[in-house]
C-alpha atoms as one frame of an Amber mdcrd trajectory, in Angstrom:
protein
  88.431  86.180  98.234  89.356  89.858  98.035  92.252  88.946  95.750  90.047
  87.430  93.022  91.502  87.833  89.525  90.030  87.583  86.038  91.796  85.801
  83.190  95.177  86.946  81.942  98.381  85.214  80.894 101.651  86.738  82.077
 100.346  90.282  81.874  98.724  90.010  78.448  95.055  90.580  77.656  94.777
  89.279  74.123  97.157  91.446  72.109  97.461  94.128  74.792  99.613  94.490
  77.917 103.153  93.262  78.522 106.212  95.227  79.576 107.883  97.908  77.484
 110.332  99.439  79.952 114.018 100.344  80.295 116.237  97.594  81.683 116.652
  99.544  84.945 112.991  98.856  85.827 112.904  95.126  85.089 114.284  94.088
  88.483 111.804  96.318  90.342 108.895  94.925  88.337 110.079  91.363  88.979
 110.327  92.169  92.696 106.815  93.632  92.694 105.430  90.620  90.829 107.063
  88.260  93.324 105.761  90.216  96.329 102.297  90.306  94.777 102.301  86.547
  94.139 103.326  85.872  97.741 100.757  88.317  99.136  97.872  86.729  97.234
  98.524  83.415  98.949  99.201  84.904 102.385  96.113  84.814 104.659  97.623
  87.509 106.897  97.940  89.920 103.955  94.370  89.139 102.971  93.123  89.730
 106.499  95.009  93.007 106.941  93.888  94.350 103.563  90.216  93.496 104.038
  90.283  94.820 107.610  91.703  98.133 106.418  89.082  98.372 103.682  86.368
  97.854 106.279  87.677  99.820 109.251  89.780 102.554 107.606  88.304 103.045
 104.124  84.714 102.495 105.270  83.684  99.619 103.006  81.256  98.410 101.921
  80.110 101.607 100.202  76.321 101.734  99.726  74.260 101.176  96.595  71.692
 103.988  96.582  68.545 104.298  94.468  68.294 107.649  92.626  64.519 108.196
  92.285  64.543 111.773  90.981  67.306 111.058  88.441  65.328 107.979  87.397
  62.212 110.109  86.879  64.214 112.674  84.903  65.702 110.019  82.602  62.281
 108.456  82.040  63.371 104.835  81.771  65.335 102.347  83.845  65.762 102.585
  87.607  69.095 104.307  88.273  71.298 103.247  91.194  74.499 104.890  92.463
  77.442 102.825  93.701  78.715 105.358  96.239  82.524 105.277  95.957  82.349
 108.989  96.783  81.656 107.904 100.381  84.921 105.974 100.724  87.682 107.591
 102.814  89.336 110.444 100.827  86.246 110.742  98.607  86.926 108.324  95.755
  87.698 104.739  94.788  91.460 105.416  94.560  92.095 104.520  98.215  91.298
 100.819  97.550  94.404 100.529  95.388  96.764 102.729  97.403  96.112 100.783
 100.620  96.923  97.545  98.807 100.070  98.892  97.164 101.253 100.506 100.412
 101.055  97.069 102.029 103.151  95.675  99.160 105.648  98.540  99.563 106.106
  97.596 103.200 106.376  93.921 102.233 109.232  94.750  99.820 111.045  96.680
 102.558 110.912 100.021 100.749 110.345 103.294 102.602 109.702 105.783  99.797
 106.670 106.016  97.517 106.090 108.121  94.404 102.877 108.587  92.455 101.406
 110.508  89.541  98.088 112.301  89.744  95.774 114.272  87.467  92.586 115.118
  89.342  94.520 114.787  92.582  92.415 111.961  94.026  95.113 109.332  93.499
  97.666 111.728  94.954  95.513 112.290  98.030  94.851 108.559  98.386  98.566
 107.777  98.067  99.490 110.448 100.602  96.813 109.069 102.935  98.098 105.501
 102.700 101.686 106.667 103.216 100.662 108.649 106.290  98.897 105.564 107.629
 102.012 103.390 107.196 104.753 105.955 107.854 106.141 105.995 104.303 107.856
 108.929 102.597 105.641 110.220  99.768 106.237 112.361  96.676 103.548 113.091
  94.084 104.057 114.339  90.525 101.337 116.606  89.130 101.150 118.759  85.995
 100.973 122.511  86.566  97.650 122.782  84.709  96.169 120.186  87.052  97.701
 121.972  90.052  95.708 125.024  88.936  92.496 123.049  88.446  92.836 120.991
  91.625  94.327 123.371  94.185  92.276 121.887  97.039  93.754 118.430  96.471
  97.264 119.906  96.297  96.685 121.381  99.749  95.282 118.073 101.011  98.359
 116.168  99.801 100.693 118.604 101.532  98.603 118.489 104.700  98.994 114.699
 104.673 102.770 115.050 104.566 103.455 114.513 100.861 105.813 116.542  98.709
 104.091 117.723  95.502 106.396 118.061  92.478 104.899 120.398  89.870 105.589
 119.258  86.286 105.950 121.983  83.652 106.633 119.720  80.649 104.390 119.175
  77.625 100.719 119.873  78.262 101.402 119.986  82.027  98.751 117.326  82.701
  98.522 113.656  83.667 100.628 112.196  80.843 103.500 114.518  81.700 103.186
 113.806  85.427 103.400 110.082  84.654 106.512 110.652  82.516 108.182 112.542
  85.370 107.270 109.905  87.948 108.672 107.136  85.744 111.932 109.046  85.261
 112.295 109.428  89.021 111.535 105.738  89.569 114.341 104.760  87.182 116.765
 106.838  89.275 115.598 105.591  92.698 114.337 102.090  91.985 116.257 100.393
  94.816 114.512 102.362  97.567 111.274 103.511  95.930 107.976 101.940  94.909
 105.873 103.685  92.278 102.171 103.398  93.169 100.547 103.693  89.754  96.990
 104.934  90.169  95.190 103.239  87.306  95.090  99.993  85.329  97.888 101.220
  83.045 101.639 100.704  82.927 103.803  97.599  82.624 102.865  94.191  84.029
 101.933  93.534  86.834 100.325  96.972  87.418  97.182  96.577  85.236  96.265
  93.278  86.912  97.324  94.377  90.376  95.359  97.650  90.350  92.259  96.031
  88.838  92.382  93.300  91.466  92.550  95.799  94.340  89.641  97.716  92.776
  87.554  94.597  92.079  86.016  94.944  95.543  83.682  97.498  93.909  82.254
  94.928  91.517  81.878  92.198  94.121  80.005  94.522  96.464  77.801  95.746
  93.620  76.809  92.186  92.663  75.738  91.347  96.223  73.970  94.676  96.726
  71.985  94.420  93.491  70.679  91.010  94.485  69.794  92.372  97.934  68.139
  95.547  96.581  66.170  94.304  93.569  66.673  90.557  93.465  68.884  90.132
  90.403  71.868  91.479  88.499  71.630  94.919  86.862  70.847  95.311  83.178
  73.536  97.968  82.658  76.585  99.271  84.511  78.075 102.636  83.520  81.468
 104.026  84.596  83.804 106.758  83.374  87.084 105.707  81.742  90.378 107.593
  81.716  93.114 105.126  82.552  90.194 103.002  83.685  90.623 101.805  87.290
  87.134 102.540  88.609  85.544 101.010  85.511  87.774  97.927  85.616  86.974
  97.541  89.306  83.214  97.450  88.830  83.193  95.712  85.412  85.532  92.865
  86.407  82.958  90.919  88.423  80.401  91.079  85.573  82.536  90.311  82.507
  81.215  86.747  82.419  77.553  87.813  82.746  76.323  88.228  79.178  73.036
  89.750  80.324  74.763  92.696  82.004  75.608  95.475  79.540  78.832  97.323
  80.416  79.301 100.910  79.210  82.488 102.937  79.581  82.274 106.695  79.146
  85.323 108.583  77.872  86.022 112.317  77.703  84.622 113.743  74.464  85.989
 117.182  75.324  85.223 119.915  72.792  84.726 117.625  69.800  86.221 114.871
  67.642  89.283 116.722  66.271  92.679 115.530  67.548  93.665 117.546  70.608
  90.061 118.397  71.485  89.184 115.208  73.372  90.557 112.262  75.358  88.384
 109.515  73.839  91.073 106.879  73.444  88.927 103.846  72.669  86.604 105.806
  70.392  89.373 107.371  68.294  92.696 105.665  69.154  94.906 103.020  67.586
  97.138 100.272  69.045 100.420 101.598  70.400 102.748 101.672  73.390 102.467
 104.195  76.198 103.925 104.199  79.713 105.193 100.643  79.597 102.404  98.624
  77.987 100.815  97.979  74.613  97.281  99.314  74.544  95.183 101.701  72.474
  96.613 105.218  72.320  95.693 108.581  70.821  98.515 109.302  68.392  99.306
 111.133  65.187 100.115 109.402  61.858 103.809 109.271  62.854 102.998 107.431
  66.074 103.604 110.387  68.371 101.253 110.659  71.350  98.547 113.246  70.707
  97.674 116.163  72.916  94.324 115.696  74.641  91.684 117.809  76.341  88.991
 117.337  78.960  87.326 119.559  81.518  88.122 116.743  83.990  91.770 116.412
  84.974  91.408 112.699  85.738  90.232 111.788  82.212  92.766 114.037  80.466
  94.971 111.100  79.339  95.864 109.828  75.825  95.862 106.117  76.716  93.830
 103.484  78.530  94.474 100.283  80.458  95.326  97.271  78.257  92.469  95.190
  79.687  90.018  97.874  78.570  91.603  97.747  75.115  91.018  93.991  75.108
  87.387  94.330  76.237  86.897  96.937  73.492  88.329  94.731  70.731  86.337
  91.747  71.994  83.159  93.835  72.049  82.401  93.028  75.692  82.311  96.675
  76.821  80.657  99.491  74.858  82.858 102.608  75.046  81.301 105.982  74.254
  82.245 109.657  74.493  80.544 112.438  76.449  81.430 116.081  75.784  82.605
 118.651  78.315  79.239 120.417  78.159  77.263 117.210  78.668  79.440 116.350
  81.672  79.061 119.815  83.200  75.292 119.621  82.724  75.273 116.222  84.454
  77.430 117.626  87.273  74.639 120.119  87.985  71.844 117.638  87.349  72.949
 115.024  89.902  73.655 117.765  92.437  70.210 119.300  92.070  68.172 116.095
  91.803  69.912 113.770  94.272  72.019 115.960  96.554  75.224 114.274  95.365
  77.916 116.539  93.873  79.970 114.238  91.619  83.549 114.604  90.495  83.768
 115.974  86.947  85.165 112.586  85.894  82.138 110.850  87.382  79.811 113.417
  85.796  80.756 111.932  82.412  79.371 108.579  83.582  76.229 110.291  84.897
  75.640 111.948  81.521  76.115 108.693  79.641  73.919 106.804  82.115  71.020
 109.259  81.816  71.178 108.932  78.030  71.199 105.129  78.263  68.505 104.858
  80.952  66.122 106.830  78.751  66.265 104.056  76.130  65.445 101.307  78.661
  62.258  99.933  80.217  60.966 100.977  83.644  61.412  97.480  85.067  65.134
  97.487  84.225  68.011  98.595  86.432  71.141 100.640  85.668  74.071 101.175
  88.061  76.382 104.187  87.857  79.759 103.841  89.511  79.828 107.163  91.380
  83.609 107.014  91.494  84.321 110.283  93.325  82.816 113.341  94.952  83.025
 116.815  93.485  84.482 118.918  96.298  87.794 118.980  94.439  86.089 120.377
  91.330  84.012 123.101  92.985  86.323 125.990  92.035  86.881 124.749  88.479
  83.159 124.113  88.026  82.418 127.639  89.275  84.864 128.997  86.691  83.259
 126.941  83.914  79.664 127.645  84.971  79.987 131.271  86.000  77.633 132.828
  88.505  74.723 130.491  89.381  72.613 133.225  91.044
């Protein structure tokens, strides 16, 4: 079933999850939970969703061997799960198609979303165009600068882009603005959250829509090399692409799961976005998770060269996997990610998103410690067209 879920109880993953929201949002969340429960047991919803994933999104995305990257790493065979080949260029469309169907099911005509790297904004605008829904996207002004191509794409798809000038002008602030708007328009508007964050039922709902990545990967690994992989590596900001591919392997003890966070410029507060490496339990954007915060409990400023990882929190299920020790979360610096951005481009002809480049860097490091008869899968969560101008600024002249 496409709607397969992993274990949770009423929105809690161990000590993490729940709902920490103003009273004005409780009814909307109850309505969403009810619509979601009905949809999961509705064969027509299942059929429409899976048909759209196949015929509109272009699933299944391929699992591709990376022979030159494998040779460079000098260890395990490296494989790429090609979410960059999905419609709109990233995994985000899996979730926005599902939530757009739920929006229609609830009888709402307006959608809002937050975005950092712009891929969730583009995917939301795409789904709204497909279903004839009004769409507004909130995006920090710093991310508007870094991701001007995706801003144009959103507008071309019919979305209104609201530029947020508050705080650090990045993803956290865009999420704050979107939540404020949702509180004011809750009767007519659905908020399509783009990652496995936020109040229940969003973390479970988004992970479930993204779990198609993990199910495909399991089948493809068995087809390609006859067994499950030894390692799976994915980047982690809020954590939707990682949750999507990890979820089908959580119960497989022989499969090592590695999440790569944004190490930024270093370990000092404000220089990175490595939530699970450096954070503490706290509440952010409607759920209890692990958060980067100062000694007074105020959310810290963060930094990453990748707009999509530039976030001071993480999904509560990731926090649970971290505490349980099931997933190994590590940090990769800006420079390591930029080097990996160039490396994958030059060796395999795949230009990755800067977010994904963090996973590539971590995977190359890990593969080098493994045996040649082992297999490692990178979730290539997005393509790098959106980052070309920012990468050129960071790299300078390549001639």
